[in-house]
XYZ file of C-alpha atoms in Angstrom:
664
model
C -10.282 -85.220 55.901
C -9.451 -82.340 57.921
C -10.961 -80.232 60.652
C -10.582 -76.734 62.545
C -13.016 -75.725 65.103
C -14.010 -72.060 64.409
C -15.273 -71.884 68.459
C -13.644 -71.250 71.139
C -13.833 -73.822 74.351
C -16.172 -72.142 76.803
C -18.208 -71.062 73.069
C -18.942 -74.892 72.703
C -20.155 -75.674 75.491
C -22.354 -72.565 75.366
C -23.606 -74.038 71.785
C -23.505 -77.724 73.485
C -26.896 -76.023 75.177
C -28.679 -75.284 72.516
C -30.178 -79.290 71.854
C -30.734 -79.929 75.649
C -32.577 -76.754 75.610
C -34.756 -78.826 72.532
C -34.992 -81.688 73.885
C -35.866 -80.641 77.458
C -38.815 -77.913 75.267
C -40.646 -80.683 73.281
C -40.988 -82.852 77.562
C -42.140 -79.167 79.123
C -46.631 -79.417 78.625
C -47.673 -75.519 78.358
C -50.228 -75.001 80.949
C -53.185 -72.496 78.877
C -56.685 -71.143 80.753
C -59.129 -73.334 78.738
C -61.805 -70.597 77.723
C -65.153 -72.101 75.708
C -65.673 -70.304 72.567
C -67.960 -71.537 70.067
C -65.376 -72.178 66.825
C -63.396 -74.680 70.012
C -65.673 -77.447 69.218
C -64.749 -77.631 65.480
C -61.317 -78.451 66.678
C -61.520 -81.713 69.293
C -57.835 -82.339 69.345
C -56.692 -79.405 69.406
C -58.493 -79.138 72.781
C -57.562 -82.132 73.852
C -53.884 -80.839 73.623
C -55.421 -78.209 76.084
C -56.016 -80.800 78.818
C -53.111 -80.806 81.575
C -52.408 -83.298 84.646
C -48.529 -82.677 84.655
C -45.575 -80.445 84.679
C -43.643 -83.512 82.370
C -44.935 -85.589 78.872
C -43.393 -88.945 77.875
C -41.612 -87.726 74.756
C -43.572 -88.634 71.902
C -41.631 -89.473 68.168
C -42.264 -85.820 66.260
C -40.365 -84.982 62.525
C -40.313 -81.543 64.207
C -37.451 -82.249 67.126
C -35.764 -84.569 65.023
C -34.847 -81.351 61.684
C -33.796 -79.110 65.307
C -32.040 -81.541 65.722
C -30.313 -82.536 62.604
C -30.451 -78.665 61.783
C -28.750 -78.044 64.853
C -26.024 -81.068 64.155
C -25.064 -79.677 60.679
C -24.281 -76.083 62.577
C -22.416 -77.567 64.802
C -20.547 -79.507 61.837
C -20.027 -76.342 60.183
C -18.230 -74.620 62.946
C -15.785 -77.049 62.615
C -14.875 -75.682 59.267
C -14.547 -79.138 57.442
C -12.247 -79.419 54.673
C -9.620 -81.967 52.101
C -6.368 -80.605 51.344
C -2.830 -81.792 50.582
C -0.282 -82.703 53.069
C 2.011 -80.114 52.582
C 5.484 -80.328 54.350
C 5.224 -77.225 56.943
C 6.635 -76.226 59.401
C 4.105 -74.482 61.618
C 5.090 -70.842 60.530
C 5.101 -69.128 57.525
C 6.881 -65.907 56.238
C 4.445 -64.155 52.980
C 6.849 -61.839 50.832
C 4.713 -60.469 48.922
C 6.420 -58.770 45.577
C 5.219 -55.318 45.100
C 7.517 -53.533 42.943
C 6.702 -51.728 39.382
C 7.363 -55.300 37.220
C 4.442 -56.861 39.621
C 1.308 -54.240 37.309
C 2.059 -56.094 34.612
C -0.557 -57.807 33.151
C 0.406 -61.463 31.819
C -0.971 -63.170 34.559
C -3.426 -65.977 34.135
C -7.363 -64.976 33.432
C -6.053 -60.758 32.586
C -4.804 -60.198 36.379
C -1.609 -57.817 37.634
C 0.992 -60.159 38.582
C 0.214 -58.842 42.090
C -3.210 -59.885 41.971
C -2.765 -63.674 41.361
C 0.550 -63.499 44.033
C -2.426 -61.951 46.563
C -4.861 -65.010 45.783
C -2.114 -67.733 46.438
C -1.495 -66.034 49.429
C -5.090 -65.823 50.324
C -5.659 -69.551 49.549
C -2.627 -69.778 52.148
C -4.256 -68.072 54.946
C -7.867 -69.979 54.575
C -5.983 -73.460 54.678
C -4.096 -72.278 58.129
C -5.012 -74.600 61.119
C -5.696 -72.948 64.351
C -1.030 -74.067 65.475
C 0.029 -73.188 62.056
C 0.729 -69.191 62.553
C 2.295 -67.263 59.182
C 3.285 -63.466 58.775
C 3.266 -61.017 55.995
C 6.184 -59.162 54.696
C 5.855 -57.219 51.694
C 9.369 -55.962 49.399
C 10.059 -53.411 46.894
C 13.109 -51.003 47.506
C 12.122 -51.659 51.238
C 10.387 -53.740 52.884
C 7.608 -53.692 55.203
C 6.262 -56.421 57.756
C 1.792 -55.851 57.492
C 1.550 -58.192 59.655
C 3.328 -59.433 62.889
C 3.320 -63.683 63.475
C -0.305 -64.216 64.793
C -2.639 -67.445 64.612
C -5.506 -64.827 63.235
C -6.636 -65.794 60.032
C -8.277 -62.728 60.269
C -6.090 -60.373 61.067
C -3.462 -61.692 57.847
C -6.255 -61.575 55.094
C -6.578 -57.819 56.600
C -3.575 -56.851 56.567
C -2.936 -58.638 52.081
C -6.474 -56.546 51.393
C -4.765 -53.574 53.091
C -1.443 -54.051 50.457
C -0.679 -51.964 47.313
C 1.181 -52.555 44.525
C 4.328 -49.948 43.422
C 5.903 -47.876 41.374
C 9.199 -49.216 42.820
C 12.595 -50.677 42.168
C 12.945 -54.460 43.879
C 14.985 -55.313 46.377
C 14.611 -57.518 48.691
C 17.194 -57.881 51.246
C 15.636 -56.091 53.993
C 12.584 -58.441 53.323
C 15.073 -61.681 53.946
C 15.890 -59.595 57.092
C 13.057 -59.611 58.329
C 12.934 -62.998 57.819
C 15.969 -64.016 58.583
C 15.011 -63.011 62.648
C 12.905 -65.318 63.060
C 14.305 -68.537 62.296
C 17.674 -68.303 62.736
C 19.258 -67.113 66.747
C 21.528 -64.213 67.644
C 24.129 -63.999 69.785
C 25.142 -62.189 72.334
C 29.135 -61.378 71.273
C 31.649 -62.326 68.734
C 31.551 -65.969 67.680
C 34.847 -67.835 69.503
C 34.409 -66.172 72.578
C 34.070 -68.354 75.732
C 31.160 -66.112 77.216
C 28.896 -65.951 73.746
C 25.545 -67.504 74.707
C 22.935 -67.981 72.241
C 20.370 -65.543 73.519
C 17.539 -67.056 71.288
C 16.453 -71.154 70.252
C 15.998 -71.626 66.441
C 12.787 -71.420 65.666
C 12.619 -73.060 61.814
C 10.175 -71.371 59.386
C 8.838 -71.527 55.676
C 9.844 -68.777 53.314
C 7.847 -68.529 50.544
C 8.403 -65.547 47.649
C 5.613 -64.407 45.851
C 7.462 -62.517 43.089
C 9.029 -62.659 39.013
C 12.295 -63.128 40.340
C 12.788 -59.572 38.829
C 15.728 -58.839 41.765
C 19.146 -59.434 42.362
C 20.630 -62.383 43.601
C 21.394 -62.180 47.338
C 24.538 -63.060 47.992
C 25.902 -62.320 51.305
C 22.774 -63.399 53.169
C 22.935 -66.612 55.282
C 19.042 -68.479 55.220
C 19.815 -71.153 58.308
C 16.935 -71.746 59.526
C 14.618 -70.765 56.691
C 13.179 -73.158 54.087
C 12.617 -71.137 50.713
C 10.134 -71.549 48.210
C 10.196 -69.534 45.283
C 6.455 -69.247 43.544
C 7.348 -67.740 40.431
C 4.849 -64.649 39.102
C 3.841 -64.314 35.954
C 2.986 -65.683 31.769
C 5.603 -67.113 29.801
C 4.614 -64.558 27.029
C 4.592 -61.035 27.944
C 4.905 -57.584 25.075
C 6.590 -54.583 26.612
C 7.912 -51.502 25.297
C 9.928 -49.192 27.486
C 11.211 -45.574 28.175
C 14.437 -46.350 29.429
C 16.128 -42.865 29.458
C 14.287 -39.420 28.761
C 15.913 -36.346 29.861
C 15.884 -31.775 28.715
C 18.579 -29.707 28.467
C 18.856 -26.281 26.678
C 21.904 -25.414 23.889
C 24.331 -23.288 25.812
C 24.645 -21.465 23.157
C 21.081 -20.630 22.559
C 19.668 -21.148 26.487
C 15.854 -20.826 24.603
C 16.425 -24.029 22.886
C 15.582 -27.065 24.158
C 16.410 -30.519 23.504
C 14.970 -34.088 24.728
C 16.194 -36.680 23.934
C 14.791 -40.419 24.882
C 15.745 -44.173 24.380
C 13.600 -46.647 23.498
C 13.999 -50.348 24.394
C 11.211 -52.664 23.345
C 12.048 -55.911 26.364
C 9.291 -57.149 24.375
C 9.129 -61.210 22.679
C 7.107 -59.826 18.800
C 8.014 -57.431 16.925
C 6.857 -53.829 17.764
C 5.111 -50.596 15.863
C 4.160 -47.010 17.978
C 4.135 -43.430 17.745
C 6.514 -41.179 20.967
C 4.649 -38.262 21.155
C 6.000 -35.513 23.588
C 4.284 -32.932 24.639
C 4.271 -29.908 27.437
C 1.561 -29.826 29.932
C -1.371 -31.049 27.183
C 0.254 -29.040 24.086
C 1.413 -31.304 21.714
C 4.734 -30.608 20.413
C 6.139 -33.171 18.371
C 5.252 -37.776 17.632
C 7.795 -39.978 16.059
C 7.572 -43.731 15.070
C 8.923 -46.226 16.535
C 9.539 -49.730 14.999
C 11.718 -52.351 16.701
C 12.729 -56.071 16.413
C 12.493 -58.024 20.707
C 15.582 -56.998 22.433
C 16.447 -54.109 20.378
C 16.294 -49.899 21.720
C 16.843 -47.035 18.986
C 17.351 -43.148 20.146
C 14.743 -39.893 19.775
C 15.498 -36.301 20.099
C 13.523 -33.074 19.398
C 14.125 -29.941 19.485
C 11.687 -27.504 20.647
C 11.498 -23.344 22.027
C 11.047 -22.291 25.297
C 12.042 -19.326 27.496
C 9.886 -20.251 30.816
C 9.755 -23.087 32.484
C 9.523 -26.063 30.211
C 7.286 -29.081 31.731
C 7.476 -32.439 29.415
C 6.160 -35.847 28.738
C 6.931 -38.338 26.379
C 3.893 -41.320 25.662
C 4.100 -44.334 23.968
C 0.741 -45.592 21.478
C 0.669 -48.837 23.058
C -1.407 -51.164 24.772
C 1.458 -53.278 26.251
C 1.735 -55.735 29.750
C 3.041 -53.220 32.102
C 1.791 -49.698 31.329
C 4.257 -46.813 34.045
C 7.485 -47.120 31.574
C 5.811 -45.997 28.176
C 5.250 -42.401 29.897
C 8.701 -40.940 30.814
C 8.874 -37.137 31.977
C 11.363 -34.127 32.149
C 11.524 -31.092 33.504
C 13.297 -27.213 32.908
C 13.546 -23.828 34.840
C 12.440 -20.856 33.191
C 15.343 -18.612 31.432
C 14.881 -15.153 34.038
C 17.083 -12.233 34.697
C 19.026 -11.702 37.886
C 20.000 -8.980 39.728
C 24.077 -8.744 39.914
C 24.747 -6.126 42.142
C 29.276 -5.165 41.225
C 30.570 -3.502 44.471
C 33.934 -2.302 42.635
C 36.425 0.923 41.748
C 36.248 0.629 38.090
C 36.790 -2.789 35.936
C 35.855 -2.426 32.519
C 37.009 -6.239 31.061
C 33.209 -7.176 33.926
C 31.224 -4.676 32.780
C 31.918 -5.488 29.238
C 31.085 -8.995 29.696
C 28.661 -8.340 31.152
C 27.307 -5.831 28.628
C 27.494 -8.736 26.218
C 23.829 -10.086 23.708
C 23.637 -12.774 25.609
C 24.140 -11.597 29.575
C 21.826 -8.588 29.050
C 19.213 -10.467 28.444
C 19.508 -12.427 31.141
C 21.279 -9.530 34.166
C 20.455 -6.378 34.874
C 24.160 -4.805 36.657
C 24.502 -1.941 38.846
C 27.628 -0.820 39.857
C 28.823 0.704 42.628
C 32.307 1.714 44.875
C 33.197 0.275 47.560
C 32.337 3.477 49.539
C 28.305 2.223 49.702
C 29.430 -0.781 51.559
C 28.974 1.498 54.396
C 25.894 3.175 54.334
C 22.910 2.306 55.221
C 21.155 1.395 52.670
C 23.813 -1.469 51.953
C 22.937 -3.126 55.565
C 19.071 -2.700 54.865
C 19.984 -4.545 50.625
C 22.341 -7.356 52.303
C 19.210 -8.620 55.085
C 17.510 -8.350 53.036
C 18.397 -10.720 50.207
C 16.807 -8.825 47.311
C 20.142 -9.426 44.473
C 21.060 -12.653 43.207
C 24.068 -12.490 43.309
C 27.286 -9.693 44.502
C 30.897 -9.601 43.144
C 33.151 -7.880 45.187
C 36.556 -6.524 43.104
C 39.311 -6.443 45.535
C 36.812 -4.899 48.326
C 34.680 -7.145 51.335
C 32.400 -6.524 53.296
C 32.001 -6.469 57.084
C 29.280 -9.061 57.015
C 28.260 -11.400 54.177
C 24.849 -11.082 52.579
C 22.280 -13.157 52.641
C 22.762 -13.982 48.724
C 25.630 -16.018 46.661
C 28.460 -13.563 46.397
C 31.733 -13.636 44.115
C 34.756 -12.224 45.259
C 38.063 -11.032 42.887
C 40.807 -10.240 44.000
C 39.614 -10.260 48.328
C 38.864 -12.609 50.381
C 35.180 -12.815 52.247
C 35.880 -11.452 55.932
C 36.125 -13.573 58.361
C 33.041 -15.158 60.546
C 32.475 -14.425 64.392
C 31.501 -18.065 65.028
C 34.647 -19.609 66.667
C 32.895 -22.760 65.499
C 33.035 -21.868 61.728
C 36.521 -21.588 59.085
C 37.490 -18.427 57.913
C 39.230 -17.638 53.840
C 42.585 -17.700 54.007
C 45.516 -16.702 51.669
C 47.365 -19.723 51.069
C 50.686 -18.335 49.502
C 52.158 -14.646 49.685
C 51.512 -12.755 46.224
C 53.459 -14.406 43.489
C 53.698 -14.654 39.242
C 50.931 -17.926 38.473
C 51.075 -20.752 35.835
C 47.695 -22.393 36.009
C 47.999 -26.064 36.221
C 44.359 -27.825 36.068
C 40.511 -27.095 36.148
C 37.772 -29.062 37.422
C 36.350 -30.200 33.997
C 32.979 -31.292 35.602
C 31.792 -28.805 38.176
C 28.869 -26.590 35.569
C 31.299 -23.247 36.571
C 34.454 -24.824 33.975
C 32.309 -25.880 31.662
C 33.017 -25.110 27.782
C 36.691 -23.295 29.348
C 40.477 -23.315 28.433
C 42.404 -21.146 30.259
C 46.185 -22.541 29.958
C 46.964 -19.807 27.731
C 45.887 -17.615 30.389
C 48.715 -14.336 31.452
C 48.630 -14.076 35.541
C 51.700 -11.555 36.521
C 50.111 -11.585 40.211
C 48.040 -13.860 42.424
C 48.154 -16.019 45.754
C 46.157 -19.353 45.979
C 42.821 -19.293 48.045
C 42.424 -21.887 51.420
C 37.924 -22.516 51.267
C 36.196 -23.622 54.723
C 35.005 -27.147 54.852
C 32.953 -28.378 51.999
C 35.093 -25.624 49.787
C 36.129 -27.594 45.720
C 39.189 -26.785 44.481
C 37.511 -25.060 40.884
C 41.041 -24.024 39.357
C 44.690 -25.123 40.241
C 47.750 -22.899 40.219
C 51.191 -23.442 40.539
C 51.300 -21.701 44.013
C 47.735 -24.346 44.866
C 44.225 -23.150 44.375
C 43.500 -19.832 42.773
C 39.731 -20.737 41.969
C 37.178 -21.767 44.462
C 33.465 -21.919 45.687
C 31.872 -23.529 49.174
C 28.609 -23.076 50.530
C 27.547 -21.286 53.318
C 23.681 -21.647 55.049
C 22.507 -22.403 52.089
C 24.192 -19.520 49.986
C 27.420 -20.262 47.370
C 30.591 -17.949 47.497
C 33.078 -18.282 45.044
C 37.007 -16.672 45.865
C 39.276 -15.760 43.141
C 42.825 -15.446 44.350
C 44.064 -12.878 41.206
C 42.560 -9.954 40.704
C 42.051 -8.623 37.019
C 42.763 -4.977 37.587
C 45.084 -3.631 39.272
C 46.476 -0.957 41.128
C 50.145 0.008 41.050
C 51.983 1.872 43.179
C 51.588 4.713 42.159
C 47.472 4.516 42.014
C 47.315 4.081 38.037
C 45.042 1.229 36.728
C 47.154 -1.404 34.792
C 45.893 -5.428 33.942
C 46.712 -8.512 36.291
C 45.335 -10.985 33.521
C 44.835 -11.074 30.181
C 41.333 -12.763 30.822
C 39.256 -10.178 29.704
C 41.077 -10.528 25.991
C 40.208 -14.890 25.739
C 37.333 -15.926 24.762
C 36.945 -17.641 27.366
C 35.940 -14.274 29.271
C 33.046 -13.884 28.751
C 31.749 -17.736 28.757
C 33.075 -17.543 32.138
C 31.028 -15.146 33.161
C 28.282 -16.908 31.458
C 28.755 -19.011 33.459
C 29.054 -17.010 36.663
C 24.984 -15.750 36.187
C 23.336 -19.550 35.183
C 25.417 -21.044 38.132
C 25.983 -18.973 40.975
C 23.522 -16.539 39.972
C 21.184 -18.669 38.880
C 19.372 -17.464 35.626
C 19.594 -20.316 34.102
C 19.824 -24.144 34.038
C 21.957 -26.298 31.671
C 21.055 -29.704 32.600
C 17.273 -30.459 33.193
C 15.624 -30.851 36.622
C 17.108 -34.495 38.347
C 15.395 -37.340 38.037
C 15.130 -40.119 40.255
C 13.285 -43.396 40.941
C 9.923 -43.401 42.917
C 10.422 -44.152 46.366
C 14.040 -42.311 46.661
C 14.720 -39.823 48.198
C 14.857 -36.082 46.520
C 17.194 -33.627 48.633
C 16.618 -29.977 47.219
C 18.887 -27.252 48.828
C 16.593 -24.294 48.501
C 17.054 -20.104 48.767
C 16.961 -18.505 52.241
C 14.780 -16.606 51.049
C 11.790 -18.816 50.082
C 9.153 -18.471 52.779
C 6.953 -21.457 51.845
C 7.942 -24.074 49.840
C 5.218 -26.381 47.854
C 5.568 -29.213 46.883
C 3.137 -29.902 43.069
C 2.709 -32.787 40.938
C 2.720 -30.512 37.806
C -1.316 -31.729 36.181
C -2.251 -32.354 40.610
C -4.042 -29.467 42.027
C -3.023 -30.308 45.630
C -0.156 -29.289 47.102
C 1.944 -30.370 49.790
C 3.907 -27.633 53.190
C 8.100 -28.430 52.502
C 9.428 -27.096 55.947
C 13.597 -26.323 55.058
C 16.752 -26.969 57.340
C 18.680 -25.404 58.884
C 21.280 -24.897 55.610
C 17.822 -23.928 52.889
C 18.088 -28.425 52.845
C 14.856 -30.258 52.013
C 14.784 -33.889 52.268
C 11.758 -35.532 50.278
C 10.153 -39.021 50.668
C 7.470 -40.986 49.526
C 7.567 -39.414 46.396
C 6.363 -42.565 44.397
C 4.030 -41.136 41.967
C 5.933 -40.907 38.060
C 5.682 -37.184 36.853
C 6.976 -34.314 37.335
C 7.201 -31.582 40.196
C 7.328 -28.591 40.953
C 8.914 -27.101 44.268
C 7.092 -23.647 44.787
C 6.755 -20.293 46.548
C 3.624 -18.707 45.623
C 3.861 -17.263 41.980
C 7.557 -18.313 42.057
C 9.084 -21.683 41.106
C 11.758 -23.036 43.350
C 13.182 -25.579 42.292
C 11.715 -28.997 40.129
C 12.423 -32.843 39.740
C 10.996 -35.850 37.925
C 10.453 -39.790 38.880
C 10.549 -41.814 36.152
C 10.678 -45.814 36.965
C 14.112 -46.097 34.043
C 14.709 -49.244 35.487
C 15.386 -52.169 32.666
C 14.981 -54.998 35.190
C 11.487 -53.819 35.638
C 10.892 -53.136 32.714
C 11.979 -57.247 31.215
C 8.542 -59.146 32.647
C 10.904 -62.683 31.657
C 10.090 -64.668 34.780
C 12.865 -65.927 36.494
C 13.244 -70.006 36.346
C 14.484 -69.042 39.581
C 16.317 -66.837 42.591
C 19.644 -67.274 44.236
C 19.397 -66.449 48.012
C 22.837 -66.735 49.919
C 24.549 -68.727 47.058
C 21.964 -70.899 47.017
C 19.736 -71.456 44.252
C 15.763 -71.566 44.364
C 14.071 -72.949 41.646
C 10.305 -72.117 40.830
C 7.162 -74.358 42.035
C 6.231 -75.484 38.359
C 2.729 -76.337 40.305
C 0.337 -74.676 42.100
C -0.824 -73.096 45.308
C -1.774 -76.091 47.740
C -5.564 -74.194 48.962
C -7.840 -76.035 51.095
C -11.161 -77.288 49.434
C -13.822 -76.406 52.875
C -17.098 -78.244 53.211
C -18.822 -76.181 55.925
C -20.750 -73.263 53.733
C -23.042 -77.102 52.661
C -22.932 -77.067 56.252
C -24.932 -74.356 55.990
C -26.820 -74.470 53.449
C -27.934 -78.136 54.911
C -29.165 -75.914 57.921
C -31.203 -74.116 55.998
C -32.620 -76.315 53.896
C -33.552 -78.497 57.394
C -34.996 -75.203 57.948
C -36.900 -74.336 55.059
C -38.137 -78.076 55.321
C -39.847 -77.712 59.644
C -40.781 -74.563 58.516
C -43.193 -77.022 55.750
C -43.831 -79.317 58.248
C -45.099 -77.231 61.089
C -47.221 -75.535 58.361
C -49.171 -78.509 57.344
C -49.649 -79.500 61.033
C -50.749 -75.807 62.504
C -52.790 -74.852 59.149
């Protein structure tokens, strides 16, 4: 039998005065003024009690007094919280590491509970069994740690902290939580090891490290347990059923941008064969479906084709009830095809006019051609400051100041910046014959391009500012370079398409306009640099990851909204139009909107095979030490103070019955 006091010493002193007061009340005689009334002659014994000769009287045997004192004694015992618990080794300090990752949502725990609920019950049992001399802290971990409650011996605070904890959709990383526990148990030093002046700045304070998890995290090798005594409490059942969507994406057909192609991967990570239906929908509209039949461990690929020119927010769901629901749904999005406004400033460029007039380019582009003299007008100044164009192409000319939009310079350079702290564009070589030697095939501007058959009669290498990317390399240096500028992008081509000879006559400087790659390049310029359409879908991130988005300066009031929800979240762009969005951990399609305009979009998906694989790890590796899973249940304290309180209530009821019979 063990005892846990629930009162402070001064509270016990106050409680001890209660039985003393009860006994004194029995010694005291009540002084009443006798009044004769007819009915008192019928109550001779009562009349005798009214005769008072002294203040105190001898203590008489009283059943009521015995019951009252016994009730107080039982209440005192209850305040000592008597109980029985197994004798387990303890350091007096415990660190509870609670896994809140997505896999803890699995419903394969006993009694149909989730693993997270089962782990919380185990920790609560530990908290209830603490003695007054024990302390504990609660740390949760998913992709990042959270110290919910620091070390305390107050069980109420620990219970409240445990109640606040919620499971997440995030993946698992235990290293941060281990470092939080390591700060207590292992002392730190003031300088490097080997220094004679090195001193230990804290005493070692060993602690029990209790990890409540299913073990779905990577082995932690770069960590030393030191004075931490680990115990891994495995949470989860022996058998499980789970089918997961581990990949889902959408993209437009580069040849037919109105055609959307969607691809998905479905894996059976359970222990039994499954057959289900995968349903593709856009918002609430059904689009397509496919049957999926998989044996344990097998996976399959799914593909869908739909026609849509607008913004696409796709949802793929599996019609099955398994142990983990969060990986049964996946999301993908695409921006809508939209017309872009392009201003072309040129003395004359027929190949460029033809490239912008092709059937595909004309569907997504409204091009306006003006002469270089237009750059000296007030209309240009107002237009450049307003940023009304999606792209401005400067062919063999340059403005005095850069417009507030993306630009493409052909055979010319952007003007120098007045700010001396920034780099300017420069020519890297003298005009000469150019031979191309390499292109960056990974960049969207270079998709589906073959340029090595081009003839370029004269060109100069381009040197861009800091952060510039070389897209096409030649023997003379970089020939096509793109660089960021305060939320915009500028691209420079180091050779002219159409040039002018010494007599002022127009002549071609390259055969590019006669190649099949020329209209493809113009389409890439419209789609990537002008933003007409993204061939690839919206980026997909995991729950909890930081979302970084670069917006145009024309976006005045961006708001974040999850597709299907009406609530919005205000966003504040940084100085370069970059927004960092944190705390997005609910799977779904998200849109960044400016009024009715779609500025950008992204999707949040689990897509973590480690979280979807619900096998419980038999052991975990911490600092090159294998910690086996606990085979027994968690030792809980069995308390009897509630029975003592029930006894108090029974004694009070008996006292009332005896008193009622005497008075009655």
